[in-house]
Every structure is written in structure tokens, then in C-alpha cells.
JSON list of C-alpha atoms in Angstrom, two decimals:
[
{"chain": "A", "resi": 1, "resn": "UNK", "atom": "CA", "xyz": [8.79, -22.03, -8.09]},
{"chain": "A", "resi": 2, "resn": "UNK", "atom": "CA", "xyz": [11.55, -19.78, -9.75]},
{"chain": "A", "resi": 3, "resn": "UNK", "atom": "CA", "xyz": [10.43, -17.21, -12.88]},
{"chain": "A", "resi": 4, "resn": "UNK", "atom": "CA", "xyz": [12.03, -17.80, -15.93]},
{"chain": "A", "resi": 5, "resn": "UNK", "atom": "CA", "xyz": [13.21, -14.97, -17.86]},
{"chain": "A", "resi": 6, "resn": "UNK", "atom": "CA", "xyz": [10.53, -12.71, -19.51]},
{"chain": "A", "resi": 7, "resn": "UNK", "atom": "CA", "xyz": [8.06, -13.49, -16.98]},
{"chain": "A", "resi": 8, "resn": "UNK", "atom": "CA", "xyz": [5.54, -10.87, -15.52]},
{"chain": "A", "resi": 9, "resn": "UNK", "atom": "CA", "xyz": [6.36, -11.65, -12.20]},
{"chain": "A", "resi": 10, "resn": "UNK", "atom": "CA", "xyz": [9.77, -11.19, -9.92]},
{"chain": "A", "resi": 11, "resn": "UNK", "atom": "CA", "xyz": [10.82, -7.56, -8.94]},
{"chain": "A", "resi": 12, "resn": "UNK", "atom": "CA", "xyz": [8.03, -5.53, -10.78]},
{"chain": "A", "resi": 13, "resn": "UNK", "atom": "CA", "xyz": [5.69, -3.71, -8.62]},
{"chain": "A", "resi": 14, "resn": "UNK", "atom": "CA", "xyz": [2.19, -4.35, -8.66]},
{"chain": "A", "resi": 15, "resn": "UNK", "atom": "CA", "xyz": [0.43, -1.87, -10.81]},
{"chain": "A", "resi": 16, "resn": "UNK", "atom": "CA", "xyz": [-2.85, -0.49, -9.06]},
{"chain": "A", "resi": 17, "resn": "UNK", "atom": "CA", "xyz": [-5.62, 2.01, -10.76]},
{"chain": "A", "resi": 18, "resn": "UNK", "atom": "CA", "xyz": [-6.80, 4.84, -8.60]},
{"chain": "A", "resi": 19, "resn": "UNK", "atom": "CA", "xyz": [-9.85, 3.04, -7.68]},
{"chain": "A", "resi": 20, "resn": "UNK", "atom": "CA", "xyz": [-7.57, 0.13, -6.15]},
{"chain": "A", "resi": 21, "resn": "UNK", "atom": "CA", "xyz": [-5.26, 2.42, -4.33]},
{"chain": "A", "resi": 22, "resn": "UNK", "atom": "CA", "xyz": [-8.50, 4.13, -2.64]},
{"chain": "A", "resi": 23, "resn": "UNK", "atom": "CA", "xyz": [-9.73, 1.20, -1.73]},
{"chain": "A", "resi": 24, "resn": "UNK", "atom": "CA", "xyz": [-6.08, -0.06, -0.13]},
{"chain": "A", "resi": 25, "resn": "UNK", "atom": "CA", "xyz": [-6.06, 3.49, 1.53]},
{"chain": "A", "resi": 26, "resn": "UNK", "atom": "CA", "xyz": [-9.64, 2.45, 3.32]},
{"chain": "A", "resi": 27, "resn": "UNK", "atom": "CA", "xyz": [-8.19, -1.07, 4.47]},
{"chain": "A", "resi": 28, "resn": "UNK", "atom": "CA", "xyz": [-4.94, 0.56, 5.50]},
{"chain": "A", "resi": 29, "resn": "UNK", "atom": "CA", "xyz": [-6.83, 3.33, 7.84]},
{"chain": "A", "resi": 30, "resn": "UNK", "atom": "CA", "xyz": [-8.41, 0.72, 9.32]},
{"chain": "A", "resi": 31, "resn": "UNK", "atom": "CA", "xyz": [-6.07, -2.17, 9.64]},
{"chain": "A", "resi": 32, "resn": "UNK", "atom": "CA", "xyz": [-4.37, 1.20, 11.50]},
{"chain": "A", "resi": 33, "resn": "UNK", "atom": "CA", "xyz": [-6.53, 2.22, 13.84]},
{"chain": "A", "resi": 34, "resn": "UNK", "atom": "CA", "xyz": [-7.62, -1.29, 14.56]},
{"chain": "A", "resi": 35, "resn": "UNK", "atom": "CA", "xyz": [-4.58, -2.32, 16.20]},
{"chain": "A", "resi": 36, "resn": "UNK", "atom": "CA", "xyz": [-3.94, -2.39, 19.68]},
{"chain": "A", "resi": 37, "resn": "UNK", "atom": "CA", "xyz": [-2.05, -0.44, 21.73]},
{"chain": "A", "resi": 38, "resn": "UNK", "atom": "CA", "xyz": [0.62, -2.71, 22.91]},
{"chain": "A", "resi": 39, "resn": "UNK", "atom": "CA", "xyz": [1.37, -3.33, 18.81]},
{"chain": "A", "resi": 40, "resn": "UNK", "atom": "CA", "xyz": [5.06, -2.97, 17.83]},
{"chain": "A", "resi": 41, "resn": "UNK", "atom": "CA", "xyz": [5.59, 0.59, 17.40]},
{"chain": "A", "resi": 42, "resn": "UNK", "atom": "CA", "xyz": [7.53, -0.65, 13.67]},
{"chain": "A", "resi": 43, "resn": "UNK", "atom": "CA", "xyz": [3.88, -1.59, 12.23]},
{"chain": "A", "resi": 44, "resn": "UNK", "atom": "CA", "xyz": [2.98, 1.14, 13.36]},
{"chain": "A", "resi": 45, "resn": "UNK", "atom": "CA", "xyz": [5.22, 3.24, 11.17]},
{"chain": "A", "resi": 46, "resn": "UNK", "atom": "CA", "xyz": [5.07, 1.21, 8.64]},
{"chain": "A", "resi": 47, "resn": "UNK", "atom": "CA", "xyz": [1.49, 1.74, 8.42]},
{"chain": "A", "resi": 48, "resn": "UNK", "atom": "CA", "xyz": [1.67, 5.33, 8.73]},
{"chain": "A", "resi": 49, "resn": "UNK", "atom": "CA", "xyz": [4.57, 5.12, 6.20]},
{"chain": "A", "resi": 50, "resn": "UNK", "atom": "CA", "xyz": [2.85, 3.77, 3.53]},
{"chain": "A", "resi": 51, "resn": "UNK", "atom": "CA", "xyz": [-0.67, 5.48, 3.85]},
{"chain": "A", "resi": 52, "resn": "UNK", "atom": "CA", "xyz": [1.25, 8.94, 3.35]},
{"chain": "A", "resi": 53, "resn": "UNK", "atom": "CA", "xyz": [3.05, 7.09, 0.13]},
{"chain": "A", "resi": 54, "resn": "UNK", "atom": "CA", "xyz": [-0.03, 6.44, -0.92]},
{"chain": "A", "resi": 55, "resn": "UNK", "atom": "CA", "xyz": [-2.39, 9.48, -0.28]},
{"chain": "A", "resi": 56, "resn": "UNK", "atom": "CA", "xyz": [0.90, 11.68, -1.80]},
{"chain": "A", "resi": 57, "resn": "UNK", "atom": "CA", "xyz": [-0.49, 9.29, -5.11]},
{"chain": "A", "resi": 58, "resn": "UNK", "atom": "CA", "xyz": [-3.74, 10.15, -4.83]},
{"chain": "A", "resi": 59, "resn": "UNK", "atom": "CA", "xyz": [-3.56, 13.57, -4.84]},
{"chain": "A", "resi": 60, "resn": "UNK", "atom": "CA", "xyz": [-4.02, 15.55, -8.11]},
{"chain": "A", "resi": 61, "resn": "UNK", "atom": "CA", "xyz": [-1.29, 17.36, -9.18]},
{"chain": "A", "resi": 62, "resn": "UNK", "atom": "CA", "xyz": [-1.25, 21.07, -10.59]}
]
């Protein structure tokens, strides 16, 4: 099903509150070090990729 124009979906990102992106943190730590060893070595940067996105979020800025 195609979005018609106006519509809150399409190529917006998903907007998260802090307590969200903690909890997607968690779940991505684990998801992480739950995989095994012969996993392709691309999810595996991927993963790391986008747990240093989002703990650069998290952290308060001065």
C-alpha cells in the first residue's frame, strides 16, 4: 500500500524518547553478544555501528 501525500509515514525517521532509545540500546547489546561466532562479520558491524550512533545520542552534552 503506497502513502499518499501528507501522510506520516514514507521517508521520516522514527522518532524515539530517551527512554525508548535506552531500551533499544539494551536489546541491541544483547541481540550483539548473542550471536554466534560464525555470524556474517557485516551484522556484526552493523550492530556495532548503530549502538555507537546511538550511545553518541544518549550522552549529555556540555
Amino acid at each position: 500500500m503506497r502513502a499518499f501525500d501528507g501522510q506520516m509515514s514514507g521517508n521520516r525517521p522514527i522518532q524515539r524518547s530517551t527512554e525508548e532509545k535506552k531500551k533499544q540500546l539494551r536489546d541491541l547489546k544483547e541481540a550483539l553478544a548473542a550471536l554466534k561466532p560464525h555470524a556474517a562479520p557485516s551484522l556484526r558491524e552493523s550492530l556495532t555501528a548503530k549502538i555507537k550512533a546511538l550511545e553518541t545520542e544518549l550522552t549529555p552534552r556540555r
